[in-house]
Coordinates of C-alpha atoms in Angstrom, one line a residue:
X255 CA -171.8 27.0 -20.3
X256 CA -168.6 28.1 -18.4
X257 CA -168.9 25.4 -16.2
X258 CA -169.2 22.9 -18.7
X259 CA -166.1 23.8 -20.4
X260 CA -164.7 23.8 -17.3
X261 CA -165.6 20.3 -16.6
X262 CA -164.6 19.4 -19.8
X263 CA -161.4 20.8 -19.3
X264 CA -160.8 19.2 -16.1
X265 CA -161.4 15.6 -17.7
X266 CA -158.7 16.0 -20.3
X267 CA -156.0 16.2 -17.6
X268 CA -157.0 12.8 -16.3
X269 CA -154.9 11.7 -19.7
X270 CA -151.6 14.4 -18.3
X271 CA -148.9 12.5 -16.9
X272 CA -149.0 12.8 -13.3
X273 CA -145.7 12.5 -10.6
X274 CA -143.5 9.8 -11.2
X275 CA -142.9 9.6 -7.2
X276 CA -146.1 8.0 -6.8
X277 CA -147.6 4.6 -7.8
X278 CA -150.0 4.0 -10.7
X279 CA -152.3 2.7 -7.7
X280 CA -152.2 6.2 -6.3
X281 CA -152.5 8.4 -9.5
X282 CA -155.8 5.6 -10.1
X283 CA -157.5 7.0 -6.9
X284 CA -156.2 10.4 -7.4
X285 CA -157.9 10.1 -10.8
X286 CA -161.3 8.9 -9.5
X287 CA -161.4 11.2 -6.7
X288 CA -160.8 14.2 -8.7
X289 CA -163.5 12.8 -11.4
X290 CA -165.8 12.8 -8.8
X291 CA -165.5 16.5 -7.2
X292 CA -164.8 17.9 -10.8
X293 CA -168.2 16.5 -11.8
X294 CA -170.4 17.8 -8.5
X295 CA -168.9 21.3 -9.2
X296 CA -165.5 23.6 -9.3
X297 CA -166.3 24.3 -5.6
X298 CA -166.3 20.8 -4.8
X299 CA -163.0 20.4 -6.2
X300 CA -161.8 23.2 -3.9
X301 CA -163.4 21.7 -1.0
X302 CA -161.9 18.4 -1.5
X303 CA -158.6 19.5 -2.3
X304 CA -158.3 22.0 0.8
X305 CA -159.8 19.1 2.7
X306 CA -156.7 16.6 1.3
X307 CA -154.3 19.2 2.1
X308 CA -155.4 19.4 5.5
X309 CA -155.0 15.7 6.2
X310 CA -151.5 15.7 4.3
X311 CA -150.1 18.1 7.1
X312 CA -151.6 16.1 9.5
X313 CA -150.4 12.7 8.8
X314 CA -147.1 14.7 8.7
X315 CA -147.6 16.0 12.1
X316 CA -148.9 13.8 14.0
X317 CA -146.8 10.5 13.9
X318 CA -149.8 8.2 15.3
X319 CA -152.1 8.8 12.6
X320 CA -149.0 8.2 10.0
X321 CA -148.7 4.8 11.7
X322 CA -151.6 4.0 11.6
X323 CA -152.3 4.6 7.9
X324 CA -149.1 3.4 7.3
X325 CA -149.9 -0.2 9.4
X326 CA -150.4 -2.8 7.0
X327 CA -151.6 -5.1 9.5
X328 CA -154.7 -4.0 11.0
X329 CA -157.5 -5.4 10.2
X330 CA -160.4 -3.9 8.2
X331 CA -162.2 -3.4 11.2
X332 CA -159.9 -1.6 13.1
X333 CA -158.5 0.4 9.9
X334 CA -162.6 1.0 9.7
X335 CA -162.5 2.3 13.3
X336 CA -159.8 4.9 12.6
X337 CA -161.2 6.9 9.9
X338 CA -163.1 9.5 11.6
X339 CA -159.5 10.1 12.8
X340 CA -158.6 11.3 9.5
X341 CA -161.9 12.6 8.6
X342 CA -161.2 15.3 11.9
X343 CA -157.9 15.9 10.7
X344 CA -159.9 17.2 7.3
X345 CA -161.3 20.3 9.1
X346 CA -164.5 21.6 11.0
X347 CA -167.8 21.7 9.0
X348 CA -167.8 17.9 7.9
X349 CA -166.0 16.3 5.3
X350 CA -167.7 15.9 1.6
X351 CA -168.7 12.8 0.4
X352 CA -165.9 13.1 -2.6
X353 CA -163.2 12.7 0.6
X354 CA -165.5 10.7 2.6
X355 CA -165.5 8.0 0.1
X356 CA -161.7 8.4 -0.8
X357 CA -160.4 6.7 1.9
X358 CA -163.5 4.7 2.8
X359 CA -162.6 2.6 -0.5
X360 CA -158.6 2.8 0.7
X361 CA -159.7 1.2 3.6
X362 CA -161.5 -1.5 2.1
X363 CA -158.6 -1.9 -0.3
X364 CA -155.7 -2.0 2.4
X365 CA -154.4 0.9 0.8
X366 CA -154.4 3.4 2.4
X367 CA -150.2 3.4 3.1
X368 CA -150.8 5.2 -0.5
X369 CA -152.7 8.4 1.2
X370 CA -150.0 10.5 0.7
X371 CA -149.1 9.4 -3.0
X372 CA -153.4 10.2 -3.6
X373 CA -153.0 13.7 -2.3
X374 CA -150.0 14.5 -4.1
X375 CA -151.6 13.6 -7.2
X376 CA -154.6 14.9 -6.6
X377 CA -153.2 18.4 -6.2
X378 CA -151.4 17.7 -9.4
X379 CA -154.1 17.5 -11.0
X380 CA -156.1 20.9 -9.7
X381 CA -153.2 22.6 -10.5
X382 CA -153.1 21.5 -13.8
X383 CA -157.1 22.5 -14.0
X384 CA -156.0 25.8 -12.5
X385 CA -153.8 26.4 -15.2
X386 CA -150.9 26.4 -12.7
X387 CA -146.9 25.0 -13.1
X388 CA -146.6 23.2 -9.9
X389 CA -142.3 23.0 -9.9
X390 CA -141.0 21.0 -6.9
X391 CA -137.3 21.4 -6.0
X392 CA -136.1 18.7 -3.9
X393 CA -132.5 19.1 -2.0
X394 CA -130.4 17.6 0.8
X395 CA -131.9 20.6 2.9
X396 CA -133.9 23.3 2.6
X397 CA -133.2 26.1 0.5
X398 CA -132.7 29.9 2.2
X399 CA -135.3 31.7 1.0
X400 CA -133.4 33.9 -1.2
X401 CA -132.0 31.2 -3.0
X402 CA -135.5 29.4 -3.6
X403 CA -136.6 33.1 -4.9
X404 CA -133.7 33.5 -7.4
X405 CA -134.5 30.0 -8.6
X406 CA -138.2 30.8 -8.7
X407 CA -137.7 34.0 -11.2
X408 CA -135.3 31.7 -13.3
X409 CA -138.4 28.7 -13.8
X410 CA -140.5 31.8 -14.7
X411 CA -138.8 32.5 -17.8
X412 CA -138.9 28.9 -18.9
X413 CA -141.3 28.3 -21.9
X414 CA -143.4 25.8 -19.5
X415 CA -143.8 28.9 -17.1
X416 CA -144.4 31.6 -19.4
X417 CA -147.6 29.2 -21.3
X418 CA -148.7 28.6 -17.5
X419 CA -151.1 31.3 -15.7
X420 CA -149.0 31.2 -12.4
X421 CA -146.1 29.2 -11.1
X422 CA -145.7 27.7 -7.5
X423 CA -142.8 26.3 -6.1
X424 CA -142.1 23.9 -3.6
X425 CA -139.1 22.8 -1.5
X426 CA -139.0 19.2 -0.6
X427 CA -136.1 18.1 1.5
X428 CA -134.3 14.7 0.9
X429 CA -131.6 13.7 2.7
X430 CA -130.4 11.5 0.2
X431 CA -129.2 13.8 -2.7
X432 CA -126.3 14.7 -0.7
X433 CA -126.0 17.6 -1.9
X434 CA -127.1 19.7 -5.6
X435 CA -130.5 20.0 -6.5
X436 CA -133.5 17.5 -8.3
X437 CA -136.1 19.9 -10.1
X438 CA -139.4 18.2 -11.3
X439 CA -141.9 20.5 -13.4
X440 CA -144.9 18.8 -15.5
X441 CA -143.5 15.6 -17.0
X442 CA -140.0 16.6 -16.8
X443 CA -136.9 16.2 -14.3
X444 CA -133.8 17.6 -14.0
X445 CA -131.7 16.4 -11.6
X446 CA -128.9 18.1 -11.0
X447 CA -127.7 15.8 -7.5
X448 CA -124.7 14.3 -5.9
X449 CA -126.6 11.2 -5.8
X450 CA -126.7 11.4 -9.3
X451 CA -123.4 12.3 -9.8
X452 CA -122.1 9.4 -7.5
X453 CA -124.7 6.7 -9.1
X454 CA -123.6 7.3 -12.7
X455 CA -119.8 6.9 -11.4
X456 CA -120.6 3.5 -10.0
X457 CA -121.5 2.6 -13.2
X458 CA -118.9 3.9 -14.7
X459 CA -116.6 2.0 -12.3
X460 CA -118.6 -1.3 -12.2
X461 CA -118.7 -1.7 -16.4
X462 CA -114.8 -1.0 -16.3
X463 CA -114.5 -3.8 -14.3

């Protein structure tokens, strides 16, 4: 019976708005894959996501297996011949079907340039099932660990945080703020960036023109 709620649960985020830094093709395999593991069981859902996570670091560590996910001119065959690649990268022990399948159909597709977008999302989603805030703080460069801590205990006493069983927070680092901070919990962003700042001067400037 616990299970079932569980499940049932689980299939109402599928409706949750998901990252807005990923496409609506990713967040659709995202969807589909966590369907899939939510409906084999809980521990398949752990399994797959710990698998996706793996893979994540690696394609972020290993610049060959980026390109080659990222190539969008290999052939199905040779994209074909580089998946056990990235089925390695998932761990020892042998990766589930739920995985297995992922990127076997983002193969087919030509999609899998979108890998990254998938995971994100898909780990957007257990969080959600988890009961967990996922809050990502992106900035020009990462934050000392004191100041990512101070920040942390301020998002806890938001009204998001404080309905959430736990809070996690990540630092993302993007050279392109300049400077200031973006902070994306749930469906909501507050950006709080130079970029910003200098974007909404340029339209300032260019409509006085």
């Amino acid at each position: 019976m616990a299970t079932m709620m569980l499940k049932s649960r689980g299939a109402a985020l599928l409706n949750a708005p998901l990252s807005r830094n990923a496409s609506s093709i990713a967040q659709k395999y995202s969807k589909a894959a966590y369907q899939a593991a939510l409906a084999k069981s809980p521990q398949t859902l752990t399994k797959v996501h710990t698998e996706l996570n793996a893979i994540s670091a690696a394609l972020k560590s290993n610049s060959e297996l980026e390109s080659f996910v990222k190539n969008p001119t290999l052939s199905v065959a040779n994209r074909t011949a580089g998946l056990p690649s990235i089925f390695k990268a998932a761990g020892a022990g042998g990766v589930s079907d739920v995985t297995k399948n992922l990127f076997e159909v983002l193969s087919e597709n030509g999609r899998l340039g979108e890998a990254q977008g998938v995971i994100e999302n898909f780990g957007e989603l257990v969080s959600k099932y988890k009961g967990e805030l996922e809050v990502v703080v992106s900035s020009a460069s990462p934050l000392a660990k004191d100041v990512l801590s101070k920040l942390e205990s301020t998002l806890k006493q938001s009204q998001a945080a404080q309905q959430a069983k736990s809070v996690k927070v990540t630092n993302k680092v993007n050279p392109a703020l300049l400077g200031g901070l973006v902070v994306d919990f749930g469906d909501k962003t507050i950006d709080l960036s130079v970029q910003s700042r200098v974007t909404k001067l340029n339209a300032l400037l260019t409509e006085s023109v």
